[in-house]
Coordinates of C-alpha atoms and ligand atoms in Angstrom, one line a residue:
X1 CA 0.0 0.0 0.0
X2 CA 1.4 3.5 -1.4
X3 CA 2.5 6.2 1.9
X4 CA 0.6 9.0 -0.7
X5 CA -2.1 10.0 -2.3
X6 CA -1.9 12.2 -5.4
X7 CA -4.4 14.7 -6.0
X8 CA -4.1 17.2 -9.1
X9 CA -6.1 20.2 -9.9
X10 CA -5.4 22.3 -12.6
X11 CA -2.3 20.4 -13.6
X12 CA -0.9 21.3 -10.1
X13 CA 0.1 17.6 -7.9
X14 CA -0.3 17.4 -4.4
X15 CA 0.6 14.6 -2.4
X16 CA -1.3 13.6 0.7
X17 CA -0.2 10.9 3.3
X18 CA -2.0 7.8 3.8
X19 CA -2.7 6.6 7.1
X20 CA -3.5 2.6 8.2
X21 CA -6.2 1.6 11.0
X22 CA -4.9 -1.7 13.2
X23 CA -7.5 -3.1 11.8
X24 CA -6.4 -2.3 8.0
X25 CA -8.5 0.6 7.4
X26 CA -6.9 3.1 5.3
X27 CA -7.7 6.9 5.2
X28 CA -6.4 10.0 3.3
X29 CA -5.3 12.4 5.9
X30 CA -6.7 15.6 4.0
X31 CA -5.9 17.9 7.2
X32 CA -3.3 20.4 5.1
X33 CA -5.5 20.2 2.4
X34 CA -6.6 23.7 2.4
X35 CA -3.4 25.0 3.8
X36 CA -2.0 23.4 0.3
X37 CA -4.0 23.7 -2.4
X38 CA -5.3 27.6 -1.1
X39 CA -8.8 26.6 0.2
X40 CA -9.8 23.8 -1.6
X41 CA -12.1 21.4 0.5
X42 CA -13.5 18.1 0.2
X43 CA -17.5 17.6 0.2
X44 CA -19.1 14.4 1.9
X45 CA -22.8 15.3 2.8
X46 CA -23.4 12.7 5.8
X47 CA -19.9 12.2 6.3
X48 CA -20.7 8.5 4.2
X49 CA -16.7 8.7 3.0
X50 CA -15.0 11.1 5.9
X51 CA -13.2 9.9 9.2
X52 CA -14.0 12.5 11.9
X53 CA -11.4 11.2 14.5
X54 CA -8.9 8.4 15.3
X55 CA -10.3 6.2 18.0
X56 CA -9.0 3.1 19.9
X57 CA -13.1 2.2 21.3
X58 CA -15.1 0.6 18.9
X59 CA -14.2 -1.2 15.6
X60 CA -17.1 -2.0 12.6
X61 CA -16.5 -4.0 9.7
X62 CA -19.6 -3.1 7.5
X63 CA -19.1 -5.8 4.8
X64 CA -17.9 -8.8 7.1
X65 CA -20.8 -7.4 10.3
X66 CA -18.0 -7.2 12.6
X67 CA -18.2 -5.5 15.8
X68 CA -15.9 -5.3 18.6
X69 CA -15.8 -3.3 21.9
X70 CA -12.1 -2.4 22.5
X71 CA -10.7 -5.9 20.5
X72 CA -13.3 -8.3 21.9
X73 CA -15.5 -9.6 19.6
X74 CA -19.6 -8.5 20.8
X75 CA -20.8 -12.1 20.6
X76 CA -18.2 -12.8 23.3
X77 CA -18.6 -10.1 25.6
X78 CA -22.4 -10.5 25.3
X79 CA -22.6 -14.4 26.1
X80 CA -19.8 -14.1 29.0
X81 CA -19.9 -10.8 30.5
X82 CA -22.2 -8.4 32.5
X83 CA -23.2 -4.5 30.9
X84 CA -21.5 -2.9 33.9
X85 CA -18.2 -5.1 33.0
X86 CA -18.6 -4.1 29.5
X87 CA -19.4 -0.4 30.5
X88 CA -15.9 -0.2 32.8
X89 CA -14.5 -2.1 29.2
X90 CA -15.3 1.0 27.1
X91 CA -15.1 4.1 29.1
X92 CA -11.5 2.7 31.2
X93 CA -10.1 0.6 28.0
X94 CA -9.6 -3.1 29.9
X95 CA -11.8 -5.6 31.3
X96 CA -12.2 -4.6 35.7
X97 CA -10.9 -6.8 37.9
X98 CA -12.8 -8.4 40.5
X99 CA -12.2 -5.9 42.9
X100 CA -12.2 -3.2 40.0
X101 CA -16.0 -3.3 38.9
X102 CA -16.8 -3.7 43.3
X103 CA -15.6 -0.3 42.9
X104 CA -17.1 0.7 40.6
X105 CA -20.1 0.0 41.3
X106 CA -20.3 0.7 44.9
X107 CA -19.5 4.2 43.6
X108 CA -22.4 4.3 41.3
X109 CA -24.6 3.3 44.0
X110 CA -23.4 6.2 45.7
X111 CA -24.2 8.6 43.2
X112 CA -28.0 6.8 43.2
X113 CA -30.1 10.0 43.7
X114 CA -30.9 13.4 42.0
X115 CA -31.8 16.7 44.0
X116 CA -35.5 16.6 44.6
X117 CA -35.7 20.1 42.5
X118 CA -35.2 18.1 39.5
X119 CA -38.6 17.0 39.5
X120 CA -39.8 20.4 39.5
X121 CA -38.4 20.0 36.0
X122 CA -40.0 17.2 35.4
X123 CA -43.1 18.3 36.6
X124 CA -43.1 21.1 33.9
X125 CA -43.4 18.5 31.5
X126 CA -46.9 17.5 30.0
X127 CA -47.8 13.9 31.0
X128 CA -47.8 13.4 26.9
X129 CA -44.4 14.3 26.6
X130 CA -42.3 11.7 24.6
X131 CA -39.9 10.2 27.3
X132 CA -37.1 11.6 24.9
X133 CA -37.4 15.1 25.0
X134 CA -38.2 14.6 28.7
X135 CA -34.5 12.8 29.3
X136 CA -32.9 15.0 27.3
X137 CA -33.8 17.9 29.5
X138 CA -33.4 16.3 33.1
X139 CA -29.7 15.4 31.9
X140 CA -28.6 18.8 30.7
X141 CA -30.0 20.1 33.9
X142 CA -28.1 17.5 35.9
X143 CA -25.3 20.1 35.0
X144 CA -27.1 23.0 37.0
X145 CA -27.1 20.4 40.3
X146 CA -23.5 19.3 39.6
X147 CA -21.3 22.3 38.5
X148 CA -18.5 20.5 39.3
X149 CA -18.6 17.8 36.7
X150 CA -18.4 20.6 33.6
X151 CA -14.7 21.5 33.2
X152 CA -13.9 17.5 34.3
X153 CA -9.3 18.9 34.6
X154 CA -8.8 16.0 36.7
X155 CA -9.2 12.4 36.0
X156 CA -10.6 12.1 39.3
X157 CA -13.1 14.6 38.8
X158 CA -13.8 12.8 35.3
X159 CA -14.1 9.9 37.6
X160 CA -16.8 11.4 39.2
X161 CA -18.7 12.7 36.7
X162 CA -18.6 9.0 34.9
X163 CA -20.1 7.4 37.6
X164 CA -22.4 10.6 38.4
X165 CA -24.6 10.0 34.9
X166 CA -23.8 6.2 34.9
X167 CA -25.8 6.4 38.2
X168 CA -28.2 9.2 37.5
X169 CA -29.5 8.6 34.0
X170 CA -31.2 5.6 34.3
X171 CA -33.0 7.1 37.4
X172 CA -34.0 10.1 35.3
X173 CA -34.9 7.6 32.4
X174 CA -37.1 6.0 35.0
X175 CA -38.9 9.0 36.0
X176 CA -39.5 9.9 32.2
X177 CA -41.9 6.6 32.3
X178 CA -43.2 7.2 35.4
X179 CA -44.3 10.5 34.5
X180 CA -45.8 9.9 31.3
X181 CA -47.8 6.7 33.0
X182 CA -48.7 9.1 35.8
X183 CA -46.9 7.0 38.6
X184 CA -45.2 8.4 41.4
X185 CA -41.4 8.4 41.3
X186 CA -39.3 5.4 42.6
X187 CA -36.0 6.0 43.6
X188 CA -32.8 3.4 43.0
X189 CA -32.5 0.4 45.2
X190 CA -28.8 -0.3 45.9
X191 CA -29.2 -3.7 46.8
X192 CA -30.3 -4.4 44.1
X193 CA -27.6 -5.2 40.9
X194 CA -27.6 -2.1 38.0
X195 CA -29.8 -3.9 35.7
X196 CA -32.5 -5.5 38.0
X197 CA -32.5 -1.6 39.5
X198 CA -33.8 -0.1 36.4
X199 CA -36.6 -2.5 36.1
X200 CA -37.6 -1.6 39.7
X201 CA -36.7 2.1 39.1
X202 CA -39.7 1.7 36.2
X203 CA -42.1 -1.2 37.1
X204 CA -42.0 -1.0 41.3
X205 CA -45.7 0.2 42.4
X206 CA -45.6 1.3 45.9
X207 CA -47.9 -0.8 47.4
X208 CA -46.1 -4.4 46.5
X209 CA -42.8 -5.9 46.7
X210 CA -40.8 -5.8 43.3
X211 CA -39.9 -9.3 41.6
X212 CA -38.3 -9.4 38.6
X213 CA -36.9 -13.2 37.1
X214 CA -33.6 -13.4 36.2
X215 CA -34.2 -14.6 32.5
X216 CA -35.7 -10.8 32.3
X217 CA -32.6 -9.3 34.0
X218 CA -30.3 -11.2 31.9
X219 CA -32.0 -10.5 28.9
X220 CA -31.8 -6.7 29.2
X221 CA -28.4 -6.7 30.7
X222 CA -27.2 -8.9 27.2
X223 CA -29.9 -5.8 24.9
X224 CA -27.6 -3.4 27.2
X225 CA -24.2 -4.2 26.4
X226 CA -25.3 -4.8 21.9
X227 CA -26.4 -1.4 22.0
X228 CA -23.3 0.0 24.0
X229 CA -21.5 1.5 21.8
X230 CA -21.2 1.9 17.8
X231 CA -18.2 4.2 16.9
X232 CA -19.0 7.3 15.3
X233 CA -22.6 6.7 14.5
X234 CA -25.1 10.1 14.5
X235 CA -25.5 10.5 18.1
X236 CA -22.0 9.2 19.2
X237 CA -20.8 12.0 16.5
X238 CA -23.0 14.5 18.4
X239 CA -21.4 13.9 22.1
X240 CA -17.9 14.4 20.3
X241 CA -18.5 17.6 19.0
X242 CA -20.5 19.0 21.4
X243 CA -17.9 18.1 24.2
X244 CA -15.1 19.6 21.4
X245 CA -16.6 23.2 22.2
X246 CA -15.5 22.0 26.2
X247 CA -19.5 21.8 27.1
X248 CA -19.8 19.4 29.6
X249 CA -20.7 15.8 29.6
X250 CA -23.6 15.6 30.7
X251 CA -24.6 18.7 28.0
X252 CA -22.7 16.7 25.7
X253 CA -24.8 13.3 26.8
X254 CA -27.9 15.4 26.5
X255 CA -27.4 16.2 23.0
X256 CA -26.8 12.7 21.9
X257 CA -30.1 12.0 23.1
X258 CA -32.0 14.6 21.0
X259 CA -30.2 13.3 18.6
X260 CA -30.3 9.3 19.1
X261 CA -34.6 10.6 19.0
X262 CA -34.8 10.7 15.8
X263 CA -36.5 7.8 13.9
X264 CA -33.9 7.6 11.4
X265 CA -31.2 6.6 14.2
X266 CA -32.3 5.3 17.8
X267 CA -35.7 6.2 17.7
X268 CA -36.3 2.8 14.6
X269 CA -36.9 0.8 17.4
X270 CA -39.9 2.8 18.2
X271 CA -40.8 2.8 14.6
X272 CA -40.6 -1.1 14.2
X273 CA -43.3 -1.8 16.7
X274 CA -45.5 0.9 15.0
X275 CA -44.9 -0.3 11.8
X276 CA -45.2 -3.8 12.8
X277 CA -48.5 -3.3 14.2
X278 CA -49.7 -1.3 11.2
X279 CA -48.9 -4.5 9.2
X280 CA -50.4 -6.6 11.7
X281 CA -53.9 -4.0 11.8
X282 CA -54.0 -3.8 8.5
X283 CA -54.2 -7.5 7.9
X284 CA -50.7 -8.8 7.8
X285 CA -50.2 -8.1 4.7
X286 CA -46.2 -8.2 4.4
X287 CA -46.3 -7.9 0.8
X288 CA -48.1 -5.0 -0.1
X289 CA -45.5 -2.6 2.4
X290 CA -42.8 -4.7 0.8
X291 CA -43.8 -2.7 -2.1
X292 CA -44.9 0.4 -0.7
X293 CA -41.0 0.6 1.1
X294 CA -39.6 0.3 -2.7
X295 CA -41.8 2.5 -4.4
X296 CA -39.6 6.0 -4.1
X297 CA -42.9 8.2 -4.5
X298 CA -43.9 6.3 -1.4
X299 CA -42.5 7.8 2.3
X300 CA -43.0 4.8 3.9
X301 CA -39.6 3.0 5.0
X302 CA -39.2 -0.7 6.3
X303 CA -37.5 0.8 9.6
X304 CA -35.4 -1.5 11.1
X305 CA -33.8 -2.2 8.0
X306 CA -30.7 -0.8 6.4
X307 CA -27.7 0.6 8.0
X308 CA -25.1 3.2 6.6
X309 CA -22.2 0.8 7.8
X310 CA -23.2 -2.6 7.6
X311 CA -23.9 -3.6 4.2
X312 CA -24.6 -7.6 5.4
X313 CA -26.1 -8.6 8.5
X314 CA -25.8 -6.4 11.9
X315 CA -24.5 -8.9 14.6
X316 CA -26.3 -7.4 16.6
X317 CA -29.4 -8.2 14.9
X318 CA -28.4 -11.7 14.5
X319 CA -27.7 -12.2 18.3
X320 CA -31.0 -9.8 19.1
X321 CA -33.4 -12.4 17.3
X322 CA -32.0 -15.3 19.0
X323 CA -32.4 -13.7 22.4
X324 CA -35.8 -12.6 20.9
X325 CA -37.1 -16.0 20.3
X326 CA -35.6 -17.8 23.7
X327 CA -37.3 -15.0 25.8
X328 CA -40.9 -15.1 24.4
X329 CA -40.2 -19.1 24.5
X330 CA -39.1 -18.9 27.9
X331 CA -41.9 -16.5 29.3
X332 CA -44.7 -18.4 27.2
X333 CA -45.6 -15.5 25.2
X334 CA -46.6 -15.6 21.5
X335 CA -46.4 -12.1 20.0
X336 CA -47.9 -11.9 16.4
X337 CA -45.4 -9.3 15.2
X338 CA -42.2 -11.2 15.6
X339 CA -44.5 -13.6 12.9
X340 CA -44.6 -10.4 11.0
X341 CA -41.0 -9.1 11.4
X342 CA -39.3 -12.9 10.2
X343 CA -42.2 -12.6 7.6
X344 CA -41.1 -9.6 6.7
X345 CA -37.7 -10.2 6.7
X346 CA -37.3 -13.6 4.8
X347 CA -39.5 -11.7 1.5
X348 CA -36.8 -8.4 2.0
X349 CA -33.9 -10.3 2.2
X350 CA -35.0 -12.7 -1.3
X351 CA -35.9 -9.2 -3.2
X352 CA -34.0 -7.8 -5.6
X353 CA -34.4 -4.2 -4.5
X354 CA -33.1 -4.9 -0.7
X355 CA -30.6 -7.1 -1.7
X356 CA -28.9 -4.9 -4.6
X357 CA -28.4 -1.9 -1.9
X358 CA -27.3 -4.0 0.6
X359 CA -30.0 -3.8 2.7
X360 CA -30.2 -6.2 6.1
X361 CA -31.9 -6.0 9.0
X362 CA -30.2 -3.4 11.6
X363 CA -30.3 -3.7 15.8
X364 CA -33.4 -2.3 15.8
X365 CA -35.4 -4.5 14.2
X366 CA -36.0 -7.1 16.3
X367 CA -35.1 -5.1 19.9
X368 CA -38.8 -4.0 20.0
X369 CA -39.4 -7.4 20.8
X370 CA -37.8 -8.0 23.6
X371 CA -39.0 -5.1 25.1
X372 CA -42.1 -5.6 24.5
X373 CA -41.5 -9.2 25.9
X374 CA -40.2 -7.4 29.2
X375 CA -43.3 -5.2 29.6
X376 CA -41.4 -2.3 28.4
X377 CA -43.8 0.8 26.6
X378 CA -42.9 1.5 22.8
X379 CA -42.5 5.0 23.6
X380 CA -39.7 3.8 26.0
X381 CA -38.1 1.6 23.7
X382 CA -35.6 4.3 22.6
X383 CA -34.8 5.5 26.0
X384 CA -33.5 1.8 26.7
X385 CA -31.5 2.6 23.7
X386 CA -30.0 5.3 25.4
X387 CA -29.8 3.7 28.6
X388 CA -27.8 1.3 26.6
X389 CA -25.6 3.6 24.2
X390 CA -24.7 5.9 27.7
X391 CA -21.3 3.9 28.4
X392 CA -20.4 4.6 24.6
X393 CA -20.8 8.4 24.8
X394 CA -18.7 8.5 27.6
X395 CA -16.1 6.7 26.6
X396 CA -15.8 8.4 23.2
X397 CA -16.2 11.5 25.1
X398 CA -13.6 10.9 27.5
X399 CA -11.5 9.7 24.6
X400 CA -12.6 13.1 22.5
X401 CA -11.2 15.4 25.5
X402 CA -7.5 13.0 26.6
X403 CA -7.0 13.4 22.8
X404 CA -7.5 17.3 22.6
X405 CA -9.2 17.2 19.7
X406 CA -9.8 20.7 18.0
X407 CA -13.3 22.4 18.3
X408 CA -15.3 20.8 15.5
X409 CA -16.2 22.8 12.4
X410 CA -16.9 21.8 9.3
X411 CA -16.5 24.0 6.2
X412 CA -19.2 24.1 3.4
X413 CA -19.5 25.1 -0.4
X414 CA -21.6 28.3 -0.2
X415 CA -24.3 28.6 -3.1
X416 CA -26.1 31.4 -2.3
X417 CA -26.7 34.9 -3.9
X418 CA -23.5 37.2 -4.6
X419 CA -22.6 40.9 -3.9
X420 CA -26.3 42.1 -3.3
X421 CA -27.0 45.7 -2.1
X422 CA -30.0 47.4 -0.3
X423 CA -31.9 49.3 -3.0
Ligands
LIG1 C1 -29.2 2.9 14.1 O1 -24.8 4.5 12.5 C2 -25.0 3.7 13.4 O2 -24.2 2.9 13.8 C3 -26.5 3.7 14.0 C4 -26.8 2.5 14.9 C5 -26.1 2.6 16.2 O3 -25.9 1.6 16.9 O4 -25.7 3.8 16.6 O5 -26.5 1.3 14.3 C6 -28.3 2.5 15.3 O6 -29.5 4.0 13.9 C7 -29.6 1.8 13.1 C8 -30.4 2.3 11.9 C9 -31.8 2.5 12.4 N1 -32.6 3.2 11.3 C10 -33.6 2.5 10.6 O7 -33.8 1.4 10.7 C11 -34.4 3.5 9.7 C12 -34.5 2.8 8.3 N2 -33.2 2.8 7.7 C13 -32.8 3.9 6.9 O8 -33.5 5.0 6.8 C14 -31.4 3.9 6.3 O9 -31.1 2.6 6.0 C15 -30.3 4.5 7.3 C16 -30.7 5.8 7.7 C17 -30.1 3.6 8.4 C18 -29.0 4.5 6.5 O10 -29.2 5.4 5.5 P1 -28.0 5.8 4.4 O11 -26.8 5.1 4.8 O12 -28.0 7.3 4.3 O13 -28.5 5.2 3.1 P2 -29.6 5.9 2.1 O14 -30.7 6.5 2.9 O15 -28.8 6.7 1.2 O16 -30.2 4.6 1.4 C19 -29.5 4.0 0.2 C20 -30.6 3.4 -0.6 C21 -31.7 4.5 -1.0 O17 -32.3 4.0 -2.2 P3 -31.7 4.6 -3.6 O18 -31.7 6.2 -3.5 O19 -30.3 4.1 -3.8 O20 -32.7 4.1 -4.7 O21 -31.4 2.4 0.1 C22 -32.7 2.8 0.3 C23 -32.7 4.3 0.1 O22 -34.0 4.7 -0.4 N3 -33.1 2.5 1.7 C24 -34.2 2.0 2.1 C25 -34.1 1.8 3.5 N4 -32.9 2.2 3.9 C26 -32.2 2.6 2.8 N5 -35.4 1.7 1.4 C27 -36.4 1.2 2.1 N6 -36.3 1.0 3.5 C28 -35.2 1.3 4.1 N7 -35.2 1.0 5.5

C-alpha cells in the first residue's frame, strides 16, 4: 500500500499521506489540504466517506458485520460478560478486575439520587411528553445540580462525573416513564444489581414488593451491552463535537439523546413496533409494504432495516433475534409481530431491491421485541436505547477530551446569492 495519495487540480500535484487503521482501514489524511492547495475542500454530505477522529473504542466492519468493543469480539462479551463489565471495558479501555468493577459500582450506588428540585423540572413537563425530549432535558440540567462535573481537569473529577450519569441517568430515564404513566417516582434500590434496578426504578408500584426473574434481567443486561457503543454513528458523533466546544458531559450526553430521538437513528426501534403493528392491523399483509418501502414516491420505509455501515447482516441483529425467540419461549408468550418481522424479513432479504443496496436487518429491528416481551412501553423503547448507548458516549467523550481534539467545524461550499446591495 502506497504512503501517498496524489491529487491534481489544474495540472498542479499534491501529495497527501496515507494513514492505516490496526484493523487495516486506510484513510487520506486531507488535514493540510486547504493550507496546500489555497482553500480547496472536500464535500461528503453525511460524512458516508469522511473519518471524523482516530479512535482506539469501537471497531465496525460493514461488509464482514464485525463488531468489537475495544478488541473483543460482541458475541463474546455478550454471552460471558455483564453490561457494567462491558461499561468499565469502554469508558477505562480493559476488562475490571474483581475488585475493580466492586468499585465501581459501589460508587455508582453512591451517586443513586438526583436533588429533589429536578422533579420540579420534570413536573413542567406535559404527562404526553415523549420520554425523549423529557430525558434529554433532566440530563442537561443534571449540570445545573452538579457544576463540578463541567470542566472534568482532573481524571478524578472525570471519575466522578462518569459514575455521576452512569448512576443518575437511568433514574431520570425511569422517571421519564413514570411521568408519562402518571406514577409516582421510585428511587434506585442499591441492593439491588444495576440492571434488575432499572426494572424496579420503572415497574415497582408502591404498594407491592418488586420481583423481577432473572431470564428478564439477563436479557436486558445482554440488549444493554449490543447497544453500547457503535463508533461514530449520528449521536455518538453528536457527544464528540459538542464536548469539542468543552461543554460538559452531561450537556454533551444530553445532546446525543435529541439526537439518538430521531426515527432515522435510535428512535427505529420505536418505529418497528408501530410499523409492525400497522402490518399486523391492516391485515398482515407483508407484501403490499414490501412494495410500498420500494416505491420512491412512497415515504413509507421498512424501519429496522438498512444501515449506513453494515452492508450484510448487523451482529447485533443476528444475536438480538435469537435472544428474541428464547425469551418469548421462555416466558410463554406468542407475539404476532415477531411472525410479521421474520415474515417480513425472509421476503426483504429474497428481493431484488433490498438485496442490490445492501439492505439487512439493523439492531433495531428485532429489539422492539424483547421489550415488549419485558413489559417495556414502545415509547420507551428508545430510551433503553440510550440507557444502553450511555457507556459509549462517555467513553468516546472521554476519549474526544485526553486526545485534545480541536473544536469541530466543518467548512461548506456556499451557493447562495453574490454581492447584493439594499436598494
Ligand atoms: C441505528 O450509524 C449507526 O451505527 C447507527 C446505529 C447505532 O448503533 O448507533 O446502528 C443505530 O441508527 C440503526 C439504523 C436505524 N434506522 C432505521 O432502521 C431506519 C430505516 N433505515 C434507513 O432510513 C437507512 O437505511 C439508514 C438511515 C439507516 C441509512 O441510510 P443511508 O446510509 O444514508 O442510506 P440511504 O438513505 O442513502 O439509502 C440507500 C438506498 C436508497 O435508495 P436509492 O436512493 O439508492 O434508490 O437504500 C434505500 C434508500 O431509499 N433505503 C431504504 C431503506 N434504507 C435505505 N429503502 C427502504 N427501506 C429502508 N429502510
Amino acid at each position: 500500500m502506497s504512503k501517498k495519495a496524489l491529487l491534481e487540480i489544474d495540472g498542479k500535484k499534491y501529495e497527501l499521506p496515507i494513514i492505516k487503521g490496526t484493523e487495516g482501514e486506510v484513510a487520506i489524511d486531507i488535514s493540510k489540504l486547504r493550507a496546500m492547495t489555497g482553500g480547496v475542500i472536500t464535500m461528503d454530505p453525511g460524512f458516508k466517506n469522511t473519518g471524523s477522529c482516530h479512535s482506539d473504542i469501537t471497531f465496525l466492519d460493514g461488509e464482514k458485520g464485525i463488531l468489537k468493543y475495544r478488541g473483543y469480539a460482541i458475541e463474546e462479551l455478550a454471552e460471558k460478560k455483564s453490561f457494567l463489565d462491558v461499561a468499565y471495558l469502554l469508558i477505562f479501555g480493559d476488562l475490571p478486575t474483581k475488585e475493580e468493577l466492586d468499585t465501581f459500582v459501589s460508587d455508582i450506588k453512591d451517586e443513586s439520587m438526583v436533588n429533589e428540585e429536578m422533579k420540579d423540572i420534570l413536573d413542567g413537563f406535559p404527562r404526553a411528553a415523549h420520554p425523549m425530549g423529557v430525558l434529554s432535558a433532566l440530563t442537561s440540567a443534571l449540570t445545573s445540580f452538579n457544576p463540578s462535573s463541567v470542566n472534568v481537569s482532573s481524571d478524578k473529577d472525570l471519575y466522578k462525573a462518569v459514575v455521576k450519569i452512569m448512576a443518575k441517568f437511568p433514574l431520570l430515564a425511569s422517571w421519564t416513564y413514570r411521568k408519562n404513566q402518571g406514577y409516582p417516582m421510585n428511587y434506585a434500590d442499591n441492593s439491588k444489581g444495576y440492571v434488575e434496578n432499572i426494572l424496579q426504578m420503572m415497574f415497582r408500584i408502591p404498594t407491592e414488593k418488586y420481583k423481577c426473574s432473572s431470564t428478564v434481567i439477563n436479557a436486558l443486561d445482554q440488549l444493554l451491552i449490543l447497544h453500547a457503543d457503535h463508533e461514530q454513528n449520528c449521536s455518538t458523533s453528536t457527544v464528540r463535537i459538542v464536548g469539542s466546544s468543552h461543554a460538559g458531559l452531561f450537556a454533551s450526553i444530553s445532546a446525543g439523546v435529541s439526537a439518538l430521538w430521531g426515527p432515522l437513528h435510535g428512535g427505529a426501534n420505536q418505529a418497528v413496533i408501530e410499523m409492525l403493528d400497522e402490518i399486523s392491523n391492516d391485515g398482515g399483509d407483508v407484501d403490499k409494504f414490501i412494495l410500498k418501502a420500494k416505491d420512491k414516491s412512497d415515504p413509507f420505509r421498512l424501519m429496522g432495516f438498512g444501515h449506513r455501515v453494515y452492508k450484510n447482516f448487523d451482529p447485533r441483529a443476528t444475536i438480538i433475534k435469537k435472544a428474541a425467540d428464547d425469551l418469548l419461549k421462555e416466558l410463554n408468550i406468542e407475539d404476532p409481530t415477531l411472525k410479521i418481522a421474520e415474515k417480513l424479513e425472509k421476503i426483504a432479504l429474497e428481493d431484488e431491491y433490498f438485496k442490490s443496496r445492501n439492505l439487512y436487518p439493523n439492531v433495531d429491528f428485532y429489539s422492539g421485541i424483547i421489550y415488549k416481551a419485558l413489559g417495556i412501553p414502545s415509547e420507551m423503547f428508545t430510551v433503553m436505547f440510550a440507557i444502553g448507548r450511555l457507556p459509549g458516549w462517555i467513553a468516546q467523550w472521554k476519549e474526544m477530551r485526553a486526545n485534545q481534539e480541536p473544536i469541530g467545524r466543518p467548512r461548506q461550499l456556499y451557493q447562495g446569492k453574490v454581492d447584493r446591495t439594499i436598494k
